């Protein structure tokens, strides 16, 4: 081999190595459609990461549970087979039990209250709890206030929920609360829900308007009631080791990209909440807009007493009274 060939070969090899280092590809997934409050979150995140790292990091986006349901994707992030996930907090207590408190029914007055708590000291403290479990939590985002849908009857009062067979998230707080309403609970991963509703395996489910619209549940559910019984946060989780490998500047880039993603996500939830009812009515759903919230709260009094024992009344009050 001539010297020039050796030099050329070495240059090519170096070029390849440099090329590989120039772009690291990472995966992020959601369980909802791309055209949704979660889709806009991860699309924005991907764009911002690429921009802020000058293309050294590329984020591959997966929608509709293509890499598995939310529990599976969080598991994959913990194991490191997938670097990132954007998920509702549904399955999160199975990994970080301290987050359970956020799923207590009727905890937040409105979205502004929830966002302030999550972005404030209480939420930021909770993010730190992820670190000992193999995650870096990049920040909170939003899934939205959850409402009930079913195929059997309009739900005006808590009594109307008795005996309805409903899909719930794989979340112990939700399951306990919905049992308190007399609901027959069936925990199930989100990617299975549409078919379960279609085939009548369950009568109903509960989710924010953003999810109901994106998943086209109007095609398989007749009745919607704006119960707003639980606020459903979302979270950005990253594999801890993958995050630790980033330079200080890149860590900042990822954290800021998540912030931008959250902004876009929350703005889309506001949009969906503003026009969701009209949209779902136009698609044939019958909607009960004004339920007597006080009656729903009262129906859960025994379960709430349990939650106060479990999470500490003072901790719950601290969130309720946060200004
Ligand atoms: O994150 O499982 C659920 O009902 C979630 O709200 C949905 O996957 C969106």
PDB file of C-alpha atoms in Angstrom, residues 38-253:
ATOM      1  CA  UNK A  38     -48.236  15.311  23.223  1.00  0.00           C
ATOM      2  CA  UNK A  39     -47.198  15.189  19.584  1.00  0.00           C
ATOM      3  CA  UNK A  40     -46.548  18.917  19.522  1.00  0.00           C
ATOM      4  CA  UNK A  41     -44.564  18.511  22.758  1.00  0.00           C
ATOM      5  CA  UNK A  42     -42.091  15.978  21.393  1.00  0.00           C
ATOM      6  CA  UNK A  43     -41.930  17.533  17.910  1.00  0.00           C
ATOM      7  CA  UNK A  44     -40.991  20.860  19.511  1.00  0.00           C
ATOM      8  CA  UNK A  45     -38.489  19.143  21.793  1.00  0.00           C
ATOM      9  CA  UNK A  46     -36.825  17.356  18.855  1.00  0.00           C
ATOM     10  CA  UNK A  47     -36.553  20.568  16.878  1.00  0.00           C
ATOM     11  CA  UNK A  48     -35.160  22.516  19.838  1.00  0.00           C
ATOM     12  CA  UNK A  49     -32.586  19.854  20.767  1.00  0.00           C
ATOM     13  CA  UNK A  50     -31.284  19.764  17.206  1.00  0.00           C
ATOM     14  CA  UNK A  51     -31.175  23.532  16.996  1.00  0.00           C
ATOM     15  CA  UNK A  52     -29.540  24.044  20.388  1.00  0.00           C
ATOM     16  CA  UNK A  53     -26.879  21.356  19.823  1.00  0.00           C
ATOM     17  CA  UNK A  54     -26.191  22.365  16.225  1.00  0.00           C
ATOM     18  CA  UNK A  55     -27.431  19.003  15.026  1.00  0.00           C
ATOM     19  CA  UNK A  56     -25.082  16.943  17.185  1.00  0.00           C
ATOM     20  CA  UNK A  57     -28.168  15.313  18.725  1.00  0.00           C
ATOM     21  CA  UNK A  58     -31.064  14.046  16.687  1.00  0.00           C
ATOM     22  CA  UNK A  59     -34.293  13.045  18.408  1.00  0.00           C
ATOM     23  CA  UNK A  60     -36.320  10.359  16.691  1.00  0.00           C
ATOM     24  CA  UNK A  61     -40.014  10.698  17.517  1.00  0.00           C
ATOM     25  CA  UNK A  62     -42.450   7.791  17.896  1.00  0.00           C
ATOM     26  CA  UNK A  63     -46.216   8.219  18.227  1.00  0.00           C
ATOM     27  CA  UNK A  64     -49.312   6.121  19.008  1.00  0.00           C
ATOM     28  CA  UNK A  65     -47.547   3.760  21.377  1.00  0.00           C
ATOM     29  CA  UNK A  66     -45.397   2.486  18.495  1.00  0.00           C
ATOM     30  CA  UNK A  67     -42.691   1.568  21.037  1.00  0.00           C
ATOM     31  CA  UNK A  68     -45.219   0.296  23.597  1.00  0.00           C
ATOM     32  CA  UNK A  69     -47.618   1.784  26.138  1.00  0.00           C
ATOM     33  CA  UNK A  70     -46.584   4.378  28.706  1.00  0.00           C
ATOM     34  CA  UNK A  71     -45.496   1.863  31.364  1.00  0.00           C
ATOM     35  CA  UNK A  72     -43.388   0.007  28.834  1.00  0.00           C
ATOM     36  CA  UNK A  73     -41.773   3.175  27.545  1.00  0.00           C
ATOM     37  CA  UNK A  74     -40.871   4.364  31.046  1.00  0.00           C
ATOM     38  CA  UNK A  75     -39.421   0.927  31.741  1.00  0.00           C
ATOM     39  CA  UNK A  76     -37.380   1.164  28.539  1.00  0.00           C
ATOM     40  CA  UNK A  77     -36.050   4.563  29.612  1.00  0.00           C
ATOM     41  CA  UNK A  78     -35.102   3.166  33.013  1.00  0.00           C
ATOM     42  CA  UNK A  79     -33.259   0.295  31.330  1.00  0.00           C
ATOM     43  CA  UNK A  80     -31.703   2.614  28.744  1.00  0.00           C
ATOM     44  CA  UNK A  81     -33.016   0.768  25.681  1.00  0.00           C
ATOM     45  CA  UNK A  82     -34.846   4.017  24.886  1.00  0.00           C
ATOM     46  CA  UNK A  83     -33.351   7.360  25.943  1.00  0.00           C
ATOM     47  CA  UNK A  84     -36.479   9.449  26.411  1.00  0.00           C
ATOM     48  CA  UNK A  85     -40.231   9.294  26.909  1.00  0.00           C
ATOM     49  CA  UNK A  86     -43.023  11.781  27.324  1.00  0.00           C
ATOM     50  CA  UNK A  87     -45.801  10.251  29.384  1.00  0.00           C
ATOM     51  CA  UNK A  88     -48.793  11.001  31.534  1.00  0.00           C
ATOM     52  CA  UNK A  89     -48.166  10.248  35.206  1.00  0.00           C
ATOM     53  CA  UNK A  90     -50.538   7.274  34.937  1.00  0.00           C
ATOM     54  CA  UNK A  91     -47.934   4.529  35.343  1.00  0.00           C
ATOM     55  CA  UNK A  92     -45.274   6.705  37.026  1.00  0.00           C
ATOM     56  CA  UNK A  93     -46.115   5.826  40.679  1.00  0.00           C
ATOM     57  CA  UNK A  94     -45.038   2.261  39.892  1.00  0.00           C
ATOM     58  CA  UNK A  95     -41.529   3.705  39.429  1.00  0.00           C
ATOM     59  CA  UNK A  96     -41.512   6.779  41.684  1.00  0.00           C
ATOM     60  CA  UNK A  97     -44.162   6.289  44.391  1.00  0.00           C
ATOM     61  CA  UNK A  98     -43.852   9.887  45.667  1.00  0.00           C
ATOM     62  CA  UNK A  99     -45.656  11.132  42.531  1.00  0.00           C
ATOM     63  CA  UNK A 100     -48.891   9.381  43.587  1.00  0.00           C
ATOM     64  CA  UNK A 101     -50.074  12.458  45.453  1.00  0.00           C
ATOM     65  CA  UNK A 102     -50.513  14.386  42.179  1.00  0.00           C
ATOM     66  CA  UNK A 103     -53.219  11.975  41.053  1.00  0.00           C
ATOM     67  CA  UNK A 104     -55.499  12.627  44.024  1.00  0.00           C
ATOM     68  CA  UNK A 105     -58.976  13.578  42.714  1.00  0.00           C
ATOM     69  CA  UNK A 106     -60.106  17.214  42.886  1.00  0.00           C
ATOM     70  CA  UNK A 107     -56.665  18.305  44.095  1.00  0.00           C
ATOM     71  CA  UNK A 108     -56.190  21.233  41.699  1.00  0.00           C
ATOM     72  CA  UNK A 109     -58.671  24.072  41.153  1.00  0.00           C
ATOM     73  CA  UNK A 110     -57.691  24.657  37.563  1.00  0.00           C
ATOM     74  CA  UNK A 111     -54.800  24.344  35.106  1.00  0.00           C
ATOM     75  CA  UNK A 112     -53.124  27.516  36.338  1.00  0.00           C
ATOM     76  CA  UNK A 113     -53.040  26.063  39.853  1.00  0.00           C
ATOM     77  CA  UNK A 114     -51.623  22.733  38.636  1.00  0.00           C
ATOM     78  CA  UNK A 115     -48.966  24.382  36.456  1.00  0.00           C
ATOM     79  CA  UNK A 116     -47.890  26.655  39.318  1.00  0.00           C
ATOM     80  CA  UNK A 117     -47.519  23.703  41.701  1.00  0.00           C
ATOM     81  CA  UNK A 118     -45.590  21.601  39.180  1.00  0.00           C
ATOM     82  CA  UNK A 119     -43.264  24.405  38.126  1.00  0.00           C
ATOM     83  CA  UNK A 120     -42.824  25.569  41.740  1.00  0.00           C
ATOM     84  CA  UNK A 121     -40.889  24.037  44.631  1.00  0.00           C
ATOM     85  CA  UNK A 122     -43.294  21.094  45.203  1.00  0.00           C
ATOM     86  CA  UNK A 123     -43.071  19.923  41.602  1.00  0.00           C
ATOM     87  CA  UNK A 124     -39.343  20.532  41.368  1.00  0.00           C
ATOM     88  CA  UNK A 125     -38.742  18.499  44.543  1.00  0.00           C
ATOM     89  CA  UNK A 126     -40.727  15.644  43.034  1.00  0.00           C
ATOM     90  CA  UNK A 127     -38.572  15.725  39.889  1.00  0.00           C
ATOM     91  CA  UNK A 128     -35.522  15.019  42.045  1.00  0.00           C
ATOM     92  CA  UNK A 129     -37.098  11.783  43.312  1.00  0.00           C
ATOM     93  CA  UNK A 130     -36.625  10.286  39.849  1.00  0.00           C
ATOM     94  CA  UNK A 131     -32.833  10.367  40.105  1.00  0.00           C
ATOM     95  CA  UNK A 132     -32.411   7.408  42.450  1.00  0.00           C
ATOM     96  CA  UNK A 133     -34.588   5.313  40.104  1.00  0.00           C
ATOM     97  CA  UNK A 134     -32.415   5.680  37.029  1.00  0.00           C
ATOM     98  CA  UNK A 135     -34.151   8.693  35.476  1.00  0.00           C
ATOM     99  CA  UNK A 136     -33.421  12.314  34.853  1.00  0.00           C
ATOM    100  CA  UNK A 137     -36.808  14.048  34.856  1.00  0.00           C
ATOM    101  CA  UNK A 138     -36.401  17.017  32.525  1.00  0.00           C
ATOM    102  CA  UNK A 139     -39.612  18.704  33.616  1.00  0.00           C
ATOM    103  CA  UNK A 140     -43.375  18.594  33.960  1.00  0.00           C
ATOM    104  CA  UNK A 141     -45.829  19.069  31.157  1.00  0.00           C
ATOM    105  CA  UNK A 142     -49.553  18.502  30.817  1.00  0.00           C
ATOM    106  CA  UNK A 143     -51.992  15.800  29.865  1.00  0.00           C
ATOM    107  CA  UNK A 144     -54.993  17.731  31.206  1.00  0.00           C
ATOM    108  CA  UNK A 145     -58.105  17.503  33.349  1.00  0.00           C
ATOM    109  CA  UNK A 146     -59.724  14.121  32.913  1.00  0.00           C
ATOM    110  CA  UNK A 147     -63.396  13.668  32.007  1.00  0.00           C
ATOM    111  CA  UNK A 148     -65.586  10.565  31.775  1.00  0.00           C
ATOM    112  CA  UNK A 149     -66.960   9.029  28.601  1.00  0.00           C
ATOM    113  CA  UNK A 150     -69.127   5.952  28.201  1.00  0.00           C
ATOM    114  CA  UNK A 151     -71.468   4.212  25.809  1.00  0.00           C
ATOM    115  CA  UNK A 152     -74.335   3.524  28.239  1.00  0.00           C
ATOM    116  CA  UNK A 153     -75.839   6.683  29.713  1.00  0.00           C
ATOM    117  CA  UNK A 154     -75.362  10.367  30.449  1.00  0.00           C
ATOM    118  CA  UNK A 155     -73.482  10.901  33.695  1.00  0.00           C
ATOM    119  CA  UNK A 156     -74.961  13.778  35.678  1.00  0.00           C
ATOM    120  CA  UNK A 157     -74.333  12.574  39.217  1.00  0.00           C
ATOM    121  CA  UNK A 158     -71.901  10.181  40.881  1.00  0.00           C
ATOM    122  CA  UNK A 159     -74.765   7.654  41.166  1.00  0.00           C
ATOM    123  CA  UNK A 160     -74.820   7.427  37.365  1.00  0.00           C
ATOM    124  CA  UNK A 161     -71.293   5.972  37.505  1.00  0.00           C
ATOM    125  CA  UNK A 162     -72.290   2.997  39.644  1.00  0.00           C
ATOM    126  CA  UNK A 163     -71.702  -0.289  37.885  1.00  0.00           C
ATOM    127  CA  UNK A 164     -70.139   1.223  34.758  1.00  0.00           C
ATOM    128  CA  UNK A 165     -67.222  -0.856  33.586  1.00  0.00           C
ATOM    129  CA  UNK A 166     -64.438   1.577  32.834  1.00  0.00           C
ATOM    130  CA  UNK A 167     -60.894   1.357  31.622  1.00  0.00           C
ATOM    131  CA  UNK A 168     -58.513   3.108  34.001  1.00  0.00           C
ATOM    132  CA  UNK A 169     -54.826   3.864  33.797  1.00  0.00           C
ATOM    133  CA  UNK A 170     -52.460   1.505  35.584  1.00  0.00           C
ATOM    134  CA  UNK A 171     -52.476   3.906  38.527  1.00  0.00           C
ATOM    135  CA  UNK A 172     -53.272   2.816  42.093  1.00  0.00           C
ATOM    136  CA  UNK A 173     -54.694   6.214  43.139  1.00  0.00           C
ATOM    137  CA  UNK A 174     -57.097   6.349  40.207  1.00  0.00           C
ATOM    138  CA  UNK A 175     -58.203   2.785  40.733  1.00  0.00           C
ATOM    139  CA  UNK A 176     -58.970   3.407  44.430  1.00  0.00           C
ATOM    140  CA  UNK A 177     -60.840   6.632  43.651  1.00  0.00           C
ATOM    141  CA  UNK A 178     -62.942   5.216  40.828  1.00  0.00           C
ATOM    142  CA  UNK A 179     -63.888   2.224  42.953  1.00  0.00           C
ATOM    143  CA  UNK A 180     -65.109   4.835  45.438  1.00  0.00           C
ATOM    144  CA  UNK A 181     -67.549   6.020  42.750  1.00  0.00           C
ATOM    145  CA  UNK A 182     -68.799   2.450  42.333  1.00  0.00           C
ATOM    146  CA  UNK A 183     -67.100   2.080  38.961  1.00  0.00           C
ATOM    147  CA  UNK A 184     -65.991  -1.397  37.916  1.00  0.00           C
ATOM    148  CA  UNK A 185     -62.339  -0.643  37.154  1.00  0.00           C
ATOM    149  CA  UNK A 186     -60.339  -2.311  34.399  1.00  0.00           C
ATOM    150  CA  UNK A 187     -56.721  -1.117  34.232  1.00  0.00           C
ATOM    151  CA  UNK A 188     -55.362  -1.269  30.706  1.00  0.00           C
ATOM    152  CA  UNK A 189     -52.542   0.227  28.645  1.00  0.00           C
ATOM    153  CA  UNK A 190     -53.661   3.092  26.422  1.00  0.00           C
ATOM    154  CA  UNK A 191     -52.934   1.504  23.018  1.00  0.00           C
ATOM    155  CA  UNK A 192     -55.587  -1.150  23.791  1.00  0.00           C
ATOM    156  CA  UNK A 193     -58.352   1.257  24.800  1.00  0.00           C
ATOM    157  CA  UNK A 194     -59.943   2.088  21.431  1.00  0.00           C
ATOM    158  CA  UNK A 195     -60.508  -1.576  20.584  1.00  0.00           C
ATOM    159  CA  UNK A 196     -61.758  -2.347  24.105  1.00  0.00           C
ATOM    160  CA  UNK A 197     -64.350   0.441  23.770  1.00  0.00           C
ATOM    161  CA  UNK A 198     -65.270  -0.638  20.258  1.00  0.00           C
ATOM    162  CA  UNK A 199     -65.761  -4.263  21.243  1.00  0.00           C
ATOM    163  CA  UNK A 200     -67.583  -3.389  24.453  1.00  0.00           C
ATOM    164  CA  UNK A 201     -65.005  -5.037  26.708  1.00  0.00           C
ATOM    165  CA  UNK A 202     -65.473  -1.864  28.771  1.00  0.00           C
ATOM    166  CA  UNK A 203     -68.319   0.674  28.772  1.00  0.00           C
ATOM    167  CA  UNK A 204     -66.192   3.730  29.178  1.00  0.00           C
ATOM    168  CA  UNK A 205     -62.931   5.439  29.971  1.00  0.00           C
ATOM    169  CA  UNK A 206     -61.733   8.806  31.250  1.00  0.00           C
ATOM    170  CA  UNK A 207     -59.226  11.165  29.684  1.00  0.00           C
ATOM    171  CA  UNK A 208     -58.632  14.839  28.942  1.00  0.00           C
ATOM    172  CA  UNK A 209     -60.422  16.368  25.921  1.00  0.00           C
ATOM    173  CA  UNK A 210     -57.047  16.495  24.142  1.00  0.00           C
ATOM    174  CA  UNK A 211     -56.744  12.715  24.353  1.00  0.00           C
ATOM    175  CA  UNK A 212     -60.412  11.971  23.601  1.00  0.00           C
ATOM    176  CA  UNK A 213     -60.126  14.033  20.400  1.00  0.00           C
ATOM    177  CA  UNK A 214     -56.724  12.728  19.301  1.00  0.00           C
ATOM    178  CA  UNK A 215     -57.760   9.102  19.905  1.00  0.00           C
ATOM    179  CA  UNK A 216     -61.113   9.610  18.123  1.00  0.00           C
ATOM    180  CA  UNK A 217     -63.010   8.099  21.046  1.00  0.00           C
ATOM    181  CA  UNK A 218     -66.103   9.917  19.716  1.00  0.00           C
ATOM    182  CA  UNK A 219     -66.325   7.067  17.201  1.00  0.00           C
ATOM    183  CA  UNK A 220     -66.874   4.520  19.965  1.00  0.00           C
ATOM    184  CA  UNK A 221     -68.377   6.561  22.850  1.00  0.00           C
ATOM    185  CA  UNK A 222     -71.718   8.355  22.996  1.00  0.00           C
ATOM    186  CA  UNK A 223     -71.622  10.207  26.316  1.00  0.00           C
ATOM    187  CA  UNK A 224     -69.146  12.697  27.705  1.00  0.00           C
ATOM    188  CA  UNK A 225     -69.370  14.376  31.127  1.00  0.00           C
ATOM    189  CA  UNK A 226     -67.018  17.179  32.089  1.00  0.00           C
ATOM    190  CA  UNK A 227     -66.258  15.779  35.523  1.00  0.00           C
ATOM    191  CA  UNK A 228     -62.672  17.089  35.660  1.00  0.00           C
ATOM    192  CA  UNK A 229     -62.203  14.580  38.474  1.00  0.00           C
ATOM    193  CA  UNK A 230     -58.415  14.293  38.199  1.00  0.00           C
ATOM    194  CA  UNK A 231     -55.708  16.542  36.805  1.00  0.00           C
ATOM    195  CA  UNK A 232     -53.301  14.453  34.778  1.00  0.00           C
ATOM    196  CA  UNK A 233     -49.753  15.800  34.616  1.00  0.00           C
ATOM    197  CA  UNK A 234     -47.293  14.690  31.970  1.00  0.00           C
ATOM    198  CA  UNK A 235     -43.573  14.320  32.420  1.00  0.00           C
ATOM    199  CA  UNK A 236     -40.359  14.259  30.379  1.00  0.00           C
ATOM    200  CA  UNK A 237     -38.174  11.363  31.479  1.00  0.00           C
ATOM    201  CA  UNK A 238     -34.697  10.598  30.261  1.00  0.00           C
ATOM    202  CA  UNK A 239     -32.357   7.719  31.057  1.00  0.00           C
ATOM    203  CA  UNK A 240     -30.106   9.039  33.812  1.00  0.00           C
ATOM    204  CA  UNK A 241     -26.855   7.659  32.368  1.00  0.00           C
ATOM    205  CA  UNK A 242     -27.666   9.088  28.928  1.00  0.00           C
ATOM    206  CA  UNK A 243     -28.255  12.490  30.509  1.00  0.00           C
ATOM    207  CA  UNK A 244     -25.080  12.314  32.591  1.00  0.00           C
ATOM    208  CA  UNK A 245     -23.063  11.659  29.437  1.00  0.00           C
ATOM    209  CA  UNK A 246     -24.049  15.054  28.012  1.00  0.00           C
ATOM    210  CA  UNK A 247     -21.743  18.041  28.354  1.00  0.00           C
ATOM    211  CA  UNK A 248     -22.907  20.802  30.689  1.00  0.00           C
ATOM    212  CA  UNK A 249     -23.990  22.915  27.722  1.00  0.00           C
ATOM    213  CA  UNK A 250     -25.893  20.023  26.141  1.00  0.00           C
ATOM    214  CA  UNK A 251     -27.642  19.238  29.442  1.00  0.00           C
ATOM    215  CA  UNK A 252     -28.862  22.802  29.443  1.00  0.00           C
ATOM    216  CA  UNK A 253     -29.949  22.450  25.817  1.00  0.00           C
TER     217      UNK A 253
END
